[in-house]
CSV table of C-alpha atoms in Angstrom, one decimal:
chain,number,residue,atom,x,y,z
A,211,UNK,CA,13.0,-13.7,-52.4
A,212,UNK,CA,9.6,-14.2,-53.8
A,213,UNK,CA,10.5,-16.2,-56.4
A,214,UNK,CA,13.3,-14.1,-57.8
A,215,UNK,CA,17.1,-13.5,-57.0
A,216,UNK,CA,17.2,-10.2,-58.4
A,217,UNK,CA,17.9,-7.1,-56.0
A,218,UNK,CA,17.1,-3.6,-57.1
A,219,UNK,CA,19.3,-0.9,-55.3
A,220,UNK,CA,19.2,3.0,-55.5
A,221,UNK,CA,21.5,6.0,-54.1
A,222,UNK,CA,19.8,9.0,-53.0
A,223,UNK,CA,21.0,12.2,-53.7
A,224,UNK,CA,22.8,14.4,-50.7
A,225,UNK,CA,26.1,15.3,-51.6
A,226,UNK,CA,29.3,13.0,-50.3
A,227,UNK,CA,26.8,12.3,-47.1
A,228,UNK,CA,25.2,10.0,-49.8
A,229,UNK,CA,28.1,9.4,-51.6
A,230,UNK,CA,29.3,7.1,-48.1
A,231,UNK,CA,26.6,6.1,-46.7
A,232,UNK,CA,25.7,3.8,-49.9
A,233,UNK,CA,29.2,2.7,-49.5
A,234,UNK,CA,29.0,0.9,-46.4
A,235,UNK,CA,25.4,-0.7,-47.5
A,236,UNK,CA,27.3,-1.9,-51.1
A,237,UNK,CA,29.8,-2.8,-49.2
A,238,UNK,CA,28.2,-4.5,-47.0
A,239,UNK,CA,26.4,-6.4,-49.6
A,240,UNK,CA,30.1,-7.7,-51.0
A,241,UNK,CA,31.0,-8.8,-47.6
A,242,UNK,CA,27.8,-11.0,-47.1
A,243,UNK,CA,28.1,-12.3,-50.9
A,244,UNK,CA,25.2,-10.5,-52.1
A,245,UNK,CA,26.4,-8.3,-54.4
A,246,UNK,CA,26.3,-10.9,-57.0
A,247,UNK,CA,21.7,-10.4,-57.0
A,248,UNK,CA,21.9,-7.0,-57.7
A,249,UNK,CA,20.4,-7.0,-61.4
A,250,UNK,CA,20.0,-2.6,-60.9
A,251,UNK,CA,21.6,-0.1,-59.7
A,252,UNK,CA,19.8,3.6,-59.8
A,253,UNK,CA,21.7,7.1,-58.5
A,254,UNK,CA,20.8,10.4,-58.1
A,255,UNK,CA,23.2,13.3,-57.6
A,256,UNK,CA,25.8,12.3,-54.6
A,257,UNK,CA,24.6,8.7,-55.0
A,258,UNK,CA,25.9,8.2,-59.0
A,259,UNK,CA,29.2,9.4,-57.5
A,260,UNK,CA,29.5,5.6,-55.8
A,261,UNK,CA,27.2,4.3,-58.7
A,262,UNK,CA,29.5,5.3,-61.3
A,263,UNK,CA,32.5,3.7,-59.5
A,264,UNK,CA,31.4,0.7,-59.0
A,265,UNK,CA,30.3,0.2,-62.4
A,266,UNK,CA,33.6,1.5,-64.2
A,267,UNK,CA,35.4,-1.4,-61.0
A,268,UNK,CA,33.2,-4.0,-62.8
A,269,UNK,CA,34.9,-3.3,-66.1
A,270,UNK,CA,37.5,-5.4,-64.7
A,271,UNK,CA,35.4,-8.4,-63.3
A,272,UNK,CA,32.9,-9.2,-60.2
A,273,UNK,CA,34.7,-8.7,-56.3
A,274,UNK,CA,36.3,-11.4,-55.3
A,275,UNK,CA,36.1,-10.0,-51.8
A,276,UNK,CA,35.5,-6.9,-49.6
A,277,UNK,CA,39.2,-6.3,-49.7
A,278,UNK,CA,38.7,-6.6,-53.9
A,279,UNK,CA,36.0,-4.1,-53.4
A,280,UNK,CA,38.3,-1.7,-51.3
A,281,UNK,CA,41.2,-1.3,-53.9
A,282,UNK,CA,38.4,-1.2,-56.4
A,283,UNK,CA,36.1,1.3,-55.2
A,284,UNK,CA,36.5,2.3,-51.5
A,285,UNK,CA,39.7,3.9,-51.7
A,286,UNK,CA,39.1,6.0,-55.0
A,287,UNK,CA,35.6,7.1,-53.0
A,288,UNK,CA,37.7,8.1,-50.3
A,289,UNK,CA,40.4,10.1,-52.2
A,290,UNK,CA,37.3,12.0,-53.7
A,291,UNK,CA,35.5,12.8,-50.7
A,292,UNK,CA,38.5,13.7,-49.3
A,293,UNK,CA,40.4,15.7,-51.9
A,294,UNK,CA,38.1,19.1,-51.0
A,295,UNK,CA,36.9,18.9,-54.8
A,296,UNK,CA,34.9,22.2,-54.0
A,297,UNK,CA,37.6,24.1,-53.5
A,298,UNK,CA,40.3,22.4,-56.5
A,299,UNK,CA,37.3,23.8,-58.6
A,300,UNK,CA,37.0,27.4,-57.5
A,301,UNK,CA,40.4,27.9,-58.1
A,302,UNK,CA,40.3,27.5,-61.5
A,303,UNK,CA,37.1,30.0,-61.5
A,304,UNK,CA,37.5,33.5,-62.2
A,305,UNK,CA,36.9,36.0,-59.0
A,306,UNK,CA,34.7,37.4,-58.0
A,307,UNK,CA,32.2,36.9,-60.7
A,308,UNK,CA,31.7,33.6,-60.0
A,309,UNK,CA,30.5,32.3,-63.3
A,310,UNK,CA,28.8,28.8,-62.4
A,311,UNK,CA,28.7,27.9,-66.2
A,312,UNK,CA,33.0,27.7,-65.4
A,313,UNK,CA,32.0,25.3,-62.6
A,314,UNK,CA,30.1,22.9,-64.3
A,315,UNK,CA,32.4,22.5,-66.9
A,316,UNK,CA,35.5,21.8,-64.6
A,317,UNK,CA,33.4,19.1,-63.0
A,318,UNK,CA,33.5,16.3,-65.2
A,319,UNK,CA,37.4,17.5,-66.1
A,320,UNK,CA,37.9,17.0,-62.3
A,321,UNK,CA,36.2,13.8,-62.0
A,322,UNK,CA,38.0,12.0,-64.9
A,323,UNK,CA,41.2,13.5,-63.1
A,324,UNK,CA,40.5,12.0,-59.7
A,325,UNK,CA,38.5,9.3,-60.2
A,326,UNK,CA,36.8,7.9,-63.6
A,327,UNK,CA,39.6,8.2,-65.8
A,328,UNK,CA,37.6,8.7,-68.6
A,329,UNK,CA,35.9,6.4,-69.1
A,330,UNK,CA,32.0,6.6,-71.4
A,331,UNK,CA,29.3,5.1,-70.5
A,332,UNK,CA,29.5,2.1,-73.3
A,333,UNK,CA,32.5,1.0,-71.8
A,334,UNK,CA,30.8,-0.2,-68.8
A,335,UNK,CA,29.3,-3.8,-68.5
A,336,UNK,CA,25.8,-4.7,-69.0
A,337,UNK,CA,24.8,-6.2,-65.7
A,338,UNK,CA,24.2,-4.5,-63.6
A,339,UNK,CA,22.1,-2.2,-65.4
A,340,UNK,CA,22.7,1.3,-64.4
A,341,UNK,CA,20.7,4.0,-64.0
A,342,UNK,CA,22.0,7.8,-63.6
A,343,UNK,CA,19.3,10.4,-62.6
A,344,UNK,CA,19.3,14.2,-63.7
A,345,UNK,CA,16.4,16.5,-64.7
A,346,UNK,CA,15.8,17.8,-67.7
A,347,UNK,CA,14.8,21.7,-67.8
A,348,UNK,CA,13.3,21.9,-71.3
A,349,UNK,CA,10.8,19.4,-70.1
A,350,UNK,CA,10.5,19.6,-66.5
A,351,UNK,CA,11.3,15.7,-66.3
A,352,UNK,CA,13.4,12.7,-65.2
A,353,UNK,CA,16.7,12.5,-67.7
A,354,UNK,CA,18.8,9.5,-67.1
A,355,UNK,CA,21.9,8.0,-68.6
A,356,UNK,CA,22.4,4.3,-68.9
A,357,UNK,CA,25.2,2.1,-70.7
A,358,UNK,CA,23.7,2.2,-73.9
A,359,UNK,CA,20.9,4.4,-73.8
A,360,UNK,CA,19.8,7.6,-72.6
A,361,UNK,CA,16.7,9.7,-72.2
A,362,UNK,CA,13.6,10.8,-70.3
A,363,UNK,CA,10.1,11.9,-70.4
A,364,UNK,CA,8.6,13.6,-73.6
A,365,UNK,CA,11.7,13.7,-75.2
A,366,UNK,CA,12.1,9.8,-76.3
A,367,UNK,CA,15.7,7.7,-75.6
A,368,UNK,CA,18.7,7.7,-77.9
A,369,UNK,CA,21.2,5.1,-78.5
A,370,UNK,CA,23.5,7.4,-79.7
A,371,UNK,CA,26.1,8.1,-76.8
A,372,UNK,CA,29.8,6.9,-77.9
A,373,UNK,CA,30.3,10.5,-76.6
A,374,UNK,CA,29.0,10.3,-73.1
A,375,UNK,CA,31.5,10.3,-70.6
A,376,UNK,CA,30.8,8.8,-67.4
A,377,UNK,CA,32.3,11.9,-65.9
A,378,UNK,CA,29.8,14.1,-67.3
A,379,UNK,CA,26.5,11.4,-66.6
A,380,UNK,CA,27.6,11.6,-62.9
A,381,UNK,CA,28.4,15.9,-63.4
A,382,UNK,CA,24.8,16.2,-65.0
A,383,UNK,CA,23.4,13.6,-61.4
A,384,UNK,CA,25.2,16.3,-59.3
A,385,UNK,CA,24.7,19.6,-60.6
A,386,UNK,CA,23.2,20.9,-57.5
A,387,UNK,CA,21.3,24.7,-59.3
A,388,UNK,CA,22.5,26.7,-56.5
A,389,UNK,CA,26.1,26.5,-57.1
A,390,UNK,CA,26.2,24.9,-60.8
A,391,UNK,CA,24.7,25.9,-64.0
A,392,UNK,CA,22.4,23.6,-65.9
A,393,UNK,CA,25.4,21.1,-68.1
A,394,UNK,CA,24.5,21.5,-71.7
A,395,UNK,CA,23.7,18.2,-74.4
A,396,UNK,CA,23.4,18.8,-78.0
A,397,UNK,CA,21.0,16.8,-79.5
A,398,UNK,CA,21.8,17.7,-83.2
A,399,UNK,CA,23.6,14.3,-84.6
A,400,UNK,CA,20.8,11.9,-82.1
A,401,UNK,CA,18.0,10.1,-83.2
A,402,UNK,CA,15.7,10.2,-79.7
A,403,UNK,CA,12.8,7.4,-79.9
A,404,UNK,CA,9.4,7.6,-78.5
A,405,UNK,CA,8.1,4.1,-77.6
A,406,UNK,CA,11.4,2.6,-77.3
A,407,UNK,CA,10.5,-0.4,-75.5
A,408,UNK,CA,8.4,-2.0,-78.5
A,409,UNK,CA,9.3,-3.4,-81.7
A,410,UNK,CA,8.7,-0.5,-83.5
A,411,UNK,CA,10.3,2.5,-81.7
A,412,UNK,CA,8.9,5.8,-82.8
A,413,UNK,CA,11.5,8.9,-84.3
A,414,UNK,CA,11.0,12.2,-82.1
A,415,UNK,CA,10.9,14.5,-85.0
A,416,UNK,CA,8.9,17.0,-83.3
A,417,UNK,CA,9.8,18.0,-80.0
A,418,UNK,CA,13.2,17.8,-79.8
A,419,UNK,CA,15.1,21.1,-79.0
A,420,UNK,CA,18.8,21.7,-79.8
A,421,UNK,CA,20.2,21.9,-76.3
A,422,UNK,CA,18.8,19.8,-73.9
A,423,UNK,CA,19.6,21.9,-70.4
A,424,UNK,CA,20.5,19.0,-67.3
A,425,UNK,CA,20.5,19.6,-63.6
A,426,UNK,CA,20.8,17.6,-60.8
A,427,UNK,CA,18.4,14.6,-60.3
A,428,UNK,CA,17.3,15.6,-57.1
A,429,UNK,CA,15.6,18.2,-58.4
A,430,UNK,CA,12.7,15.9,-59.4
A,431,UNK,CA,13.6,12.9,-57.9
A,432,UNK,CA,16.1,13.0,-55.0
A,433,UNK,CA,15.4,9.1,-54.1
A,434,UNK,CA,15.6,7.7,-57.4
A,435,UNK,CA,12.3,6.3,-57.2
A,436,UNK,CA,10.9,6.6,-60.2
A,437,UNK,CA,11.6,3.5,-62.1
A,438,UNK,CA,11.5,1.3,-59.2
A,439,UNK,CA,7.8,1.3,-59.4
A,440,UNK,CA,7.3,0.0,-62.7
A,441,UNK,CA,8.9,-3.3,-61.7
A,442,UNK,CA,8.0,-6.1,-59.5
A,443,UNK,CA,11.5,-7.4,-58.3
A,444,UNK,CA,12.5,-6.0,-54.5
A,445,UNK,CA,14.1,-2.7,-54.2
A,446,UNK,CA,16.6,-1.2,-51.4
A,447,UNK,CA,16.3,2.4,-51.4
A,448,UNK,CA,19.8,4.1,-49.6
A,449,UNK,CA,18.3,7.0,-48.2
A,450,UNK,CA,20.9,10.1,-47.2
A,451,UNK,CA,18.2,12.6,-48.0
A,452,UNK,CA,18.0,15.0,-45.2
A,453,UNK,CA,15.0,16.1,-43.6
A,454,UNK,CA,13.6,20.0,-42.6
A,455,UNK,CA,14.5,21.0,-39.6
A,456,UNK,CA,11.9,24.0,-37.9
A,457,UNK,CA,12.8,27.3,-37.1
A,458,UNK,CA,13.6,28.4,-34.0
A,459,UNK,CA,11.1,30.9,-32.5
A,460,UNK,CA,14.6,32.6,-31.8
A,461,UNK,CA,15.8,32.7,-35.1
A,462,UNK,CA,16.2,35.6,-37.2
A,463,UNK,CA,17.2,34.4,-40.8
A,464,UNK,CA,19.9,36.4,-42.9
A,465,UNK,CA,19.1,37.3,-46.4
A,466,UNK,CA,20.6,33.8,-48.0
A,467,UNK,CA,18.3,31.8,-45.0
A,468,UNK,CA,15.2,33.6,-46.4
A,469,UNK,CA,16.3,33.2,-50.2
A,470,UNK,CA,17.2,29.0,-49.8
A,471,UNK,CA,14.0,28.4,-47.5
A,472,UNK,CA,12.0,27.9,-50.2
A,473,UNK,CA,13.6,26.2,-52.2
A,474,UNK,CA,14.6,23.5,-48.9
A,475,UNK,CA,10.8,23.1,-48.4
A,476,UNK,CA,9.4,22.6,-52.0
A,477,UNK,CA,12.4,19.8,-52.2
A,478,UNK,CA,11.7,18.2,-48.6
A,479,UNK,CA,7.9,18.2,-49.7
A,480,UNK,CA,8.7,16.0,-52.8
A,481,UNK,CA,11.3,13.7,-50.7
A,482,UNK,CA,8.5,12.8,-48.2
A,483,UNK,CA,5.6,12.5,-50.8
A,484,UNK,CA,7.8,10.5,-52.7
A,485,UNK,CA,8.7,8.4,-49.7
A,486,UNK,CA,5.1,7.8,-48.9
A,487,UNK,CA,4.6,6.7,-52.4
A,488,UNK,CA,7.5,4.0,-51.8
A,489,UNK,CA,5.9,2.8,-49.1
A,490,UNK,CA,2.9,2.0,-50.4
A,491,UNK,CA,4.8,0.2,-53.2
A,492,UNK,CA,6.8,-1.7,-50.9
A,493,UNK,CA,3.9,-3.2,-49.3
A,494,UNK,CA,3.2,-4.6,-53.1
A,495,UNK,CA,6.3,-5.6,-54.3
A,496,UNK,CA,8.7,-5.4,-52.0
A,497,UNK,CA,11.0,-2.6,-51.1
A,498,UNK,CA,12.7,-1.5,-47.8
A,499,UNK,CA,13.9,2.4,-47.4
A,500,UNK,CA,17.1,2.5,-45.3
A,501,UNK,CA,16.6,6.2,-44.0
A,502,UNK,CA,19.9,7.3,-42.7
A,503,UNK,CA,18.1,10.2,-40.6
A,504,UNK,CA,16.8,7.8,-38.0
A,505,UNK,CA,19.2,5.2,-35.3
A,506,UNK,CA,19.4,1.8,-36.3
A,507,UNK,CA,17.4,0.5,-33.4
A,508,UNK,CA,14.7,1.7,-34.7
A,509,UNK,CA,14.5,-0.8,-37.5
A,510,UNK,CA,15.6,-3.6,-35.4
A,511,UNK,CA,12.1,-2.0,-32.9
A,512,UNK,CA,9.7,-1.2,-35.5
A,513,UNK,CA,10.9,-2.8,-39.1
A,514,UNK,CA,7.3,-2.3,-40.5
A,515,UNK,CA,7.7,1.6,-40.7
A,516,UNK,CA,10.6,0.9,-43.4
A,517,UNK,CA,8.9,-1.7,-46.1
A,518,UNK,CA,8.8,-5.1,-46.7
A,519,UNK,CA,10.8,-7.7,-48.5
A,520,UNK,CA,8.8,-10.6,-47.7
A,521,UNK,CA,7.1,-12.0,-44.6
A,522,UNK,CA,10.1,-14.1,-43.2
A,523,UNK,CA,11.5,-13.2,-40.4
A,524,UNK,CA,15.1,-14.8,-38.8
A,525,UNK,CA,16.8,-14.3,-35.5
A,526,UNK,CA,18.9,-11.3,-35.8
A,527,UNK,CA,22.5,-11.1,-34.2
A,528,UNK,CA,23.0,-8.4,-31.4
A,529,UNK,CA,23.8,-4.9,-32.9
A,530,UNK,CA,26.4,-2.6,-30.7
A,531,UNK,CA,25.6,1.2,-32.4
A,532,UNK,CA,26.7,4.2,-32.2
A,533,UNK,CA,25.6,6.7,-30.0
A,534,UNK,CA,21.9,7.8,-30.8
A,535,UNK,CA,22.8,12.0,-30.7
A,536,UNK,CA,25.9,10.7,-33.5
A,537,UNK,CA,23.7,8.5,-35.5
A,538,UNK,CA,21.0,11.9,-35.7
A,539,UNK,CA,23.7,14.3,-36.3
A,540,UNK,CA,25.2,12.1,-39.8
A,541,UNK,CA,21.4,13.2,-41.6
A,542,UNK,CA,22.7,16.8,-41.1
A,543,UNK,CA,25.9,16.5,-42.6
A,544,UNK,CA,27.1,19.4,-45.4
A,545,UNK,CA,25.9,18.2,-48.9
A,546,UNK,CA,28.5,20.9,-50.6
A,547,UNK,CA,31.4,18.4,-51.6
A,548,UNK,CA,33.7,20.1,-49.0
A,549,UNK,CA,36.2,17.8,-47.9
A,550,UNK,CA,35.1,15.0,-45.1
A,551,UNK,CA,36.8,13.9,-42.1
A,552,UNK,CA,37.5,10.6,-41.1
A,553,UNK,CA,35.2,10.4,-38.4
A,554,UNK,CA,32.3,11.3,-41.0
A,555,UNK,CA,33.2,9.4,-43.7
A,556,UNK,CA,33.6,6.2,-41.0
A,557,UNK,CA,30.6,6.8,-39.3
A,558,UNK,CA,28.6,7.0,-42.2
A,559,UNK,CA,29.9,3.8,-43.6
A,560,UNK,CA,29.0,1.9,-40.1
A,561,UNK,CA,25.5,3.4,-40.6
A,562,UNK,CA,24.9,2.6,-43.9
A,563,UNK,CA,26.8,-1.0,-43.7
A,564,UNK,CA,24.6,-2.0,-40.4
A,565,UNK,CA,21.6,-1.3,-42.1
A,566,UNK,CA,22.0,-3.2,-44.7
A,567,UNK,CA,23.7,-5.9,-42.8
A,568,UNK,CA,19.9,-5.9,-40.6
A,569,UNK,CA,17.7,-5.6,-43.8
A,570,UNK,CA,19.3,-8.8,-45.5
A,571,UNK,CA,19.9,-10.8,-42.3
A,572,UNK,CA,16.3,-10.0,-41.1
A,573,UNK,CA,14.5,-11.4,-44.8
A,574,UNK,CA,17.5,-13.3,-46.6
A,575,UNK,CA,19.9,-14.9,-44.0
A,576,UNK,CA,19.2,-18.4,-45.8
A,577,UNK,CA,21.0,-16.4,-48.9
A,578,UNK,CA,23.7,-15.3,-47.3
A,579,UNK,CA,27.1,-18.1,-46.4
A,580,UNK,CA,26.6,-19.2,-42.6
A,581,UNK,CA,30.0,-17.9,-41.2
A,582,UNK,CA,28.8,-14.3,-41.4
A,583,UNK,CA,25.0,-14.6,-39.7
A,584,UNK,CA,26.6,-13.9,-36.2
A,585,UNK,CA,28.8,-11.1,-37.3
A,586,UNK,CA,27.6,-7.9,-37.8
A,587,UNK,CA,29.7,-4.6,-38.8
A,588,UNK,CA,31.9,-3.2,-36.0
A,589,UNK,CA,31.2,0.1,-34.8
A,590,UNK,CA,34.4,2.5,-35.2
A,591,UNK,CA,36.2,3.3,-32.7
A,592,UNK,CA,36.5,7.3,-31.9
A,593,UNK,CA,36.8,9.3,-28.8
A,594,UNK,CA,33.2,10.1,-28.1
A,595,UNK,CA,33.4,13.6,-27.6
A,596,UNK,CA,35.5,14.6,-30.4
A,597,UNK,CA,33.8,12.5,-32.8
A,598,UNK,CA,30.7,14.5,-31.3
A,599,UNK,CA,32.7,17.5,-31.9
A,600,UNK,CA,33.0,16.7,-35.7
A,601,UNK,CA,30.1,15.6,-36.4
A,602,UNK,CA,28.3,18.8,-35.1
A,603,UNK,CA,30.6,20.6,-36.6
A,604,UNK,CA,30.2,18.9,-39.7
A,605,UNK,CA,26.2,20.3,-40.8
A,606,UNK,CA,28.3,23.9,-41.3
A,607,UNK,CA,29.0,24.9,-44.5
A,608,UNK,CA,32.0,27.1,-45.7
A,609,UNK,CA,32.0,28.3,-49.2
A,610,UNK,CA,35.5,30.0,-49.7
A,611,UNK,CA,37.4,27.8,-47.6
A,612,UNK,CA,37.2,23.7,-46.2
A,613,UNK,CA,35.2,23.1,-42.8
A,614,UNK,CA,37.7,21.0,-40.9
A,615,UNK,CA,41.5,22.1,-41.0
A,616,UNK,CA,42.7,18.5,-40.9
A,617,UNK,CA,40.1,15.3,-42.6
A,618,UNK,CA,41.9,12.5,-40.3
């Protein structure tokens, strides 16, 4: 691994999509017995969701096995994706005004409830190092939250955060603008740094304001991205982004079609320009995007198009998939944390799990225990035209009430 056996791994934003298909790759990496090389973990909006979790499982030691991992972590990402945390939310919001300031408060509360049990952010262990993405509106730049720091651009880092709630890192990661307000952060009783990295950190004395105003990550980085390129061990980039699909020359648009347009295009634009920019890295320092948008035998046809690790290449095992029109539809999937069915929270584990299982068998197999180089993740077993059913039905969004009736 080019001299290193350090792995960097990120989770894109895009709602519980995301949230599960980083949680088949993870857990694929636990099954092989690589979990053990990643040094860093970044997240972004739906990603930190799974982030978060596994970090606050690590509190307790490393896996011992996949089935370690799935009391740890699977099973509390399941109860969340499944526990229509949209809707346990709006109830406690006043009709019909709405008031998205409400919303974003009862997110964190929610979170601790379900899943994070309030745990802050120095209560998790130190390796690996985590990295939770939001944006910062004062300055128009990256803010993230680590175990003992946080920060961003312009504004310095602080090591002041006994406060910090996991709960409310991962809220500030996820605060998607068009349905929460902007999570607040005092700054009055925190020292922020410029120049943290030397011996001689500098004070921000002068432009620091009171309230520091955080929105979702994805707003400036939806891929995570930015950090990866300042360092020269491999990345895997999770990739649940979505992509823009055109207009029909049929289509007439309602009112909320024309208002989100333009806000859908300025964010696919930075995704793909960002993606670019990865690539080019990749071919430098090695990275590999796993883009859940396209079939797997794509990168088992045309790996280049993805990155590069390193230039060893291994006999892969034979891959059974999905079909293709399912493995397209999961890139479409709602990013509006309405409850998910079984068949899409399985389907985009397999995705995200056989893609990892490729990447690391394709450039690491030598790394990996012998037993599992011929075995490669099953593919689940649904009726194929329901599960086409739900997965089709699953890119609809309902605001007021939960897209499928039943989740299994």
């Amino acid at each position: 691994m080019n001299g290193t056996k350090n792995l960097r791994i990120t989770f894109s934003g895009g709602g519980f999509r995301a949230t599960f298909y980083g949680l088949g790759a993870f857990r694929r990496l636990v099954e092989l017995g690589f979990d053990n090389r990643v040094s860093h973990i970044n997240s972004v909006s739906g990603g930190s969701f799974l982030a978060a979790q596994i970090m606050c499982a690590l509190c307790d030691g490393p896996f011992e096995s996949v089935q370690d991992f799935d009391y740890r972590v699977t099973r509390f990402i399941v109860k969340l994706g499944q526990c229509n945390l949209r809707r346990k939310i709006m109830r406690k919001v006043m009709y019909p005004a709405f008031p998205r300031t409400r919303f974003s408060q009862l997110l964190p509360v929610f979170l601790d409830d379900i899943i994070y049990e309030n745990r802050r952010l120095h209560d998790l262990p130190e390796k690996p190092e985590l990295s939770i993405h939001a944006t910062c509106l004062n300055t128009g730049k990256r803010f993230r939250f680590k175990q003992r720091d946080m920060g961003g651009n312009l504004l310095g880092v602080t090591r002041d955060i006994q406060d910090i709630k996991v709960s409310f890192a991962v809220a500030c990661s996820a605060a998607f603008p068009m349905m929460f307000a902007p999570l607040k952060l005092s700054t009055k009783t925190r020292m922020f740094y410029q120049k943290w990295w030397e011996s001689k950190p500098v004070l921000n004395t002068k432009s620091l304001p009171e309230t520091l105003y955080i929105a979702d990550g994805g707003v400036y980085d939806n891929l995570g991205s930015e950090s990866l390129t300042k360092y020269m061990d491999p990345f895997i980039i999770c990739d649940a982004s979505s992509f823009l699909e055109q207009w029909s020359y049929q289509k007439k648009p309602n009112w909320l079609s024309l208002a989100n347009r333009p806000l859908d295009v300025g964010l696919e634009q930075v995704v793909l320009l960002r993606r670019r920019l990865l690539y080019s890295e990749a071919q430098k320092k090695n990275g590999y995007q796993l883009l859940l948008r396209d079939p797997i035998h794509l990168f088992i046809e045309d790996p280049e198009n993805y990155g590069k690790l390193n230039d060893d290449r291994y006999e892969l095992p034979a891959y059974k998939a999905m079909p293709v029109e399912h493995q397209k539809l999961l890139a479409r999937l709602r990013t509006d944390l309405d409850g998910f069915h079984d068949i899409e929270i399985n389907s985009l584990i397999w995705s995200g799990a056989a893609k990892m299982d490729l990447v690391i068998k394709r450039y690491f197999q030598d790394l990996i225990p012998e037993s599992m180089v011929s075995k490669v993740p099953p593919v689940p077993e649904f009726q194929e035209k329901y599960a086409l059913e739900i997965l089709k039905k699953g890119s609809k969004r309902r605001y007021l009430t939960g897209l499928h009736k039943n989740l299994q």
